[in-house]
């Protein structure tokens, strides 16, 4: 592939003109493809602020399919001509919003803000792409990060955005140092770095894994990586320089006790699974195949790694009340684990000897390692009393087998639960060789016959504890809208993902500006469905501000005192608008077709070295004005428009009385006229005599950008501005303007959602769990992206689909779909769901006659608090043999009243079938697990 060289810039003697936006886009796309085809360890990628990069994407029309309007300057002998780009070109690359300490040094030394999220806060670009963007735009700072491989046998690549940060403690003087290393750094390299830092010889030192300030294992100088050594972000390591006569220090913890070495690991299989994204950020812990020899090993990565001696709880202490230490944004994992380790059938199973059921041959499983890691963690939690456990071993297993959960970003507890349940099933599958079974159509056979056949076929390939207690069966009916073909299948399920009916609302505050200068900006708060679109916002806002029939609203997001984006797509989800954003709306006449949009950006006056050319970069203030003007646009038109837009901000009229009394936020001079008296005369300033006089009386300092927004040219009355879509004008606020106008009305825009701007506090809307279940079972058409191939028509059809519950498991898990996803971002619903704690009766929803009771009671909840990115997970769980509830918040465990566990944070609900005498069984309380092998 031939990539264009540096010919993308044209030197005109004074400045370098950029390529057309679509050409920039083409070059970057080719460079990205070239980099993607050459992935290998050590490749450099660069972290770029998403704010800047999204501006560049809009500029180049990336992914939007829009073509640029050809821009050609028209010349006149008597007028200065300035050629403008139709789409704003971003300024220099600006990574300042993601850098914690922007020092003038090597980019690798710059520290990023914690918990940044890829796609939301930053993007990753290859070295080729970065170098090209930097040559075009300059700026920075550069934030290079290395590409590393993840996985032992099948490689997944990820960018190590945050290096592993280790705190080195020198036992000689208790001094502390910070080391930043790649997870792929070997322990031998670690020894070299430490010895060089502390000025000691490598042969005379010992380095200990000092997690939680307690010796866990001596780190040998070898090719083992820090990832394989299971070191965590921000943990301590201990440097010792022992006396040759004091060898007793070796092999003892900080209290002098000998380290406990427990053999729990199975032999490592030569096969692992693939999974996770090709590229990710963050960090993970891993395991090395060369650590395990034979069937079991004495490894430092055992129970002692988790902060206590195995199964040594204080006499009389209650089991099941141990907390899980947060290893760095791992509350999602802790919440899911607490729910599972308090699931009665799992506790009963893993506290017994389950090793005989470990399936190391299943190619779909994790060779038994996930089941063993989970089992050992469960046993520790139930035998440690109230000791907090640090699940480092389990997290390492999870990161190696499921790279999508690696690192220290927040993840989804339900997605983790789904992976764990499926992984545990495959590791415990009693079927060693899965038979091939051809699926059959129902062909009009009785539902009972088809359901039994499907379940029998499923059990022939899937037979484990998880299937015994956690899997149910539902009936799926598809109807072709063309030929009426009916297809019925009976499929297993592990959990039910219930939608939350979209009757919940969201308050959005928008500041409305007048495009004709007839009034002061006013904030309006409207209430909308959370799953609405920008069209809904525009309609509600139009009603709130009494928009005239001849007016329209132009929605925009303001960031850093500039228009960050226009919300012109009516179908754009409201989820793309964040709570902390600043959204404005401009009241404009409908007669804007064929006119050019003019943005007037405010900045403080600064003396320029040149009177003729002034830089466009630097500090900005206030909120931009937006209006439309007829072409051709002259400097006098712009001056008149600025005068008109500033008129409501006048501090006093000639008589000395306040002209902009804050009565309803309108200019008193215009109160007698309706605010929608916005006509073509307002837009065209040709014959506006009063405005002309005003523009003559004032001498605004106005500048217009050149093609690349790097410099500004002053606007004179006879200046002709040639523009195809957008004219960007800078208004310098001199002392004169500050004396005449009150700019405070353009400052301090309210955020989209802030309590102070909410009209009134409303009672949170509530729905019942049954409402969610009924929405899940409701008949609905398939989406256009989920067409069904009809065997009757031999065509893909948008069939209707209906789900019905057929067989319910002993453990029933409900996932409340609080998170919605779109091409823009994720959104969370904080709807309060009223769910039963006792006596959840699902009898009317089960359409089969299986002779079982369908009464359930709640025993655990995974909670999610807060918004996206900065949310927090906890768990509520009831101990097996007592009727008390406990709150598990990472390390902290406390009792909680049953009346307090129902909150709007409930995310995943765990129910257990109430053990009553079954109608067709002779005993009360018989376990479904024991019945599973009898063919029922």
PDB file of C-alpha atoms in Angstrom, residues 41-44 108-109 144-150 158-166 178-191 193 219 223-233 237 282-286 408:
ATOM      1  CA  UNK A  41       4.485  -6.563  20.751  1.00  0.00           C
ATOM      2  CA  UNK A  42       6.189  -3.237  21.263  1.00  0.00           C
ATOM      3  CA  UNK A  43       4.341  -1.255  18.604  1.00  0.00           C
ATOM      4  CA  UNK A  44       3.672   2.284  19.769  1.00  0.00           C
ATOM      5  CA  UNK A 108       6.008   8.473  28.904  1.00  0.00           C
ATOM      6  CA  UNK A 109       6.560  10.362  32.133  1.00  0.00           C
ATOM      7  CA  UNK A 144       3.050   7.037  23.655  1.00  0.00           C
ATOM      8  CA  UNK A 145       2.031   3.627  24.976  1.00  0.00           C
ATOM      9  CA  UNK A 146       3.149   0.159  23.937  1.00  0.00           C
ATOM     10  CA  UNK A 147       1.106  -2.630  22.411  1.00  0.00           C
ATOM     11  CA  UNK A 148       1.402  -5.887  24.368  1.00  0.00           C
ATOM     12  CA  UNK A 149       0.034  -9.366  23.776  1.00  0.00           C
ATOM     13  CA  UNK A 150      -2.293 -11.053  26.218  1.00  0.00           C
ATOM     14  CA  UNK A 158      -4.009  -4.498  23.960  1.00  0.00           C
ATOM     15  CA  UNK A 159      -2.443  -1.109  24.506  1.00  0.00           C
ATOM     16  CA  UNK A 160      -0.998  -0.640  27.952  1.00  0.00           C
ATOM     17  CA  UNK A 161      -2.436   2.813  28.583  1.00  0.00           C
ATOM     18  CA  UNK A 162      -1.563   2.797  32.278  1.00  0.00           C
ATOM     19  CA  UNK A 163       1.803   1.216  33.196  1.00  0.00           C
ATOM     20  CA  UNK A 164       1.950  -0.982  36.264  1.00  0.00           C
ATOM     21  CA  UNK A 165       2.736   1.275  39.214  1.00  0.00           C
ATOM     22  CA  UNK A 166       4.612  -0.405  42.088  1.00  0.00           C
ATOM     23  CA  UNK A 178       7.504   4.552  42.792  1.00  0.00           C
ATOM     24  CA  UNK A 179       8.299   2.343  39.802  1.00  0.00           C
ATOM     25  CA  UNK A 180       6.298   2.472  36.576  1.00  0.00           C
ATOM     26  CA  UNK A 181       6.793  -0.637  34.498  1.00  0.00           C
ATOM     27  CA  UNK A 182       5.094  -2.622  31.801  1.00  0.00           C
ATOM     28  CA  UNK A 183       3.269  -5.724  32.896  1.00  0.00           C
ATOM     29  CA  UNK A 184       5.492  -7.580  30.444  1.00  0.00           C
ATOM     30  CA  UNK A 185       8.618  -6.519  32.345  1.00  0.00           C
ATOM     31  CA  UNK A 186      10.428  -9.598  33.669  1.00  0.00           C
ATOM     32  CA  UNK A 187      11.278 -10.016  37.332  1.00  0.00           C
ATOM     33  CA  UNK A 188      14.937  -9.996  36.240  1.00  0.00           C
ATOM     34  CA  UNK A 189      14.452  -6.517  34.769  1.00  0.00           C
ATOM     35  CA  UNK A 190      12.647  -5.501  37.961  1.00  0.00           C
ATOM     36  CA  UNK A 191      15.710  -6.527  39.995  1.00  0.00           C
ATOM     37  CA  UNK A 193      15.724  -1.378  37.971  1.00  0.00           C
ATOM     38  CA  UNK A 219      10.342 -12.822  43.686  1.00  0.00           C
ATOM     39  CA  UNK A 223      12.016 -14.356  32.805  1.00  0.00           C
ATOM     40  CA  UNK A 224       8.703 -14.461  34.621  1.00  0.00           C
ATOM     41  CA  UNK A 225       6.728 -11.299  33.851  1.00  0.00           C
ATOM     42  CA  UNK A 226       5.193  -9.022  36.443  1.00  0.00           C
ATOM     43  CA  UNK A 227       1.817  -9.996  34.990  1.00  0.00           C
ATOM     44  CA  UNK A 228       2.581 -13.662  35.633  1.00  0.00           C
ATOM     45  CA  UNK A 229       3.792 -12.748  39.115  1.00  0.00           C
ATOM     46  CA  UNK A 230       0.264 -11.473  39.789  1.00  0.00           C
ATOM     47  CA  UNK A 231       1.344  -8.014  40.925  1.00  0.00           C
ATOM     48  CA  UNK A 232      -1.437  -5.443  41.212  1.00  0.00           C
ATOM     49  CA  UNK A 233      -1.603  -1.762  40.407  1.00  0.00           C
ATOM     50  CA  UNK A 237       7.092  -4.583  46.888  1.00  0.00           C
ATOM     51  CA  UNK A 282      -5.928  -0.827  31.372  1.00  0.00           C
ATOM     52  CA  UNK A 283      -4.093  -3.656  33.018  1.00  0.00           C
ATOM     53  CA  UNK A 284      -4.664  -7.196  34.049  1.00  0.00           C
ATOM     54  CA  UNK A 285      -3.050  -9.948  36.016  1.00  0.00           C
ATOM     55  CA  UNK A 286      -2.090 -13.221  34.469  1.00  0.00           C
ATOM     56  CA  UNK A 408      -8.695  -1.540  36.027  1.00  0.00           C
TER      57      UNK A 408
END
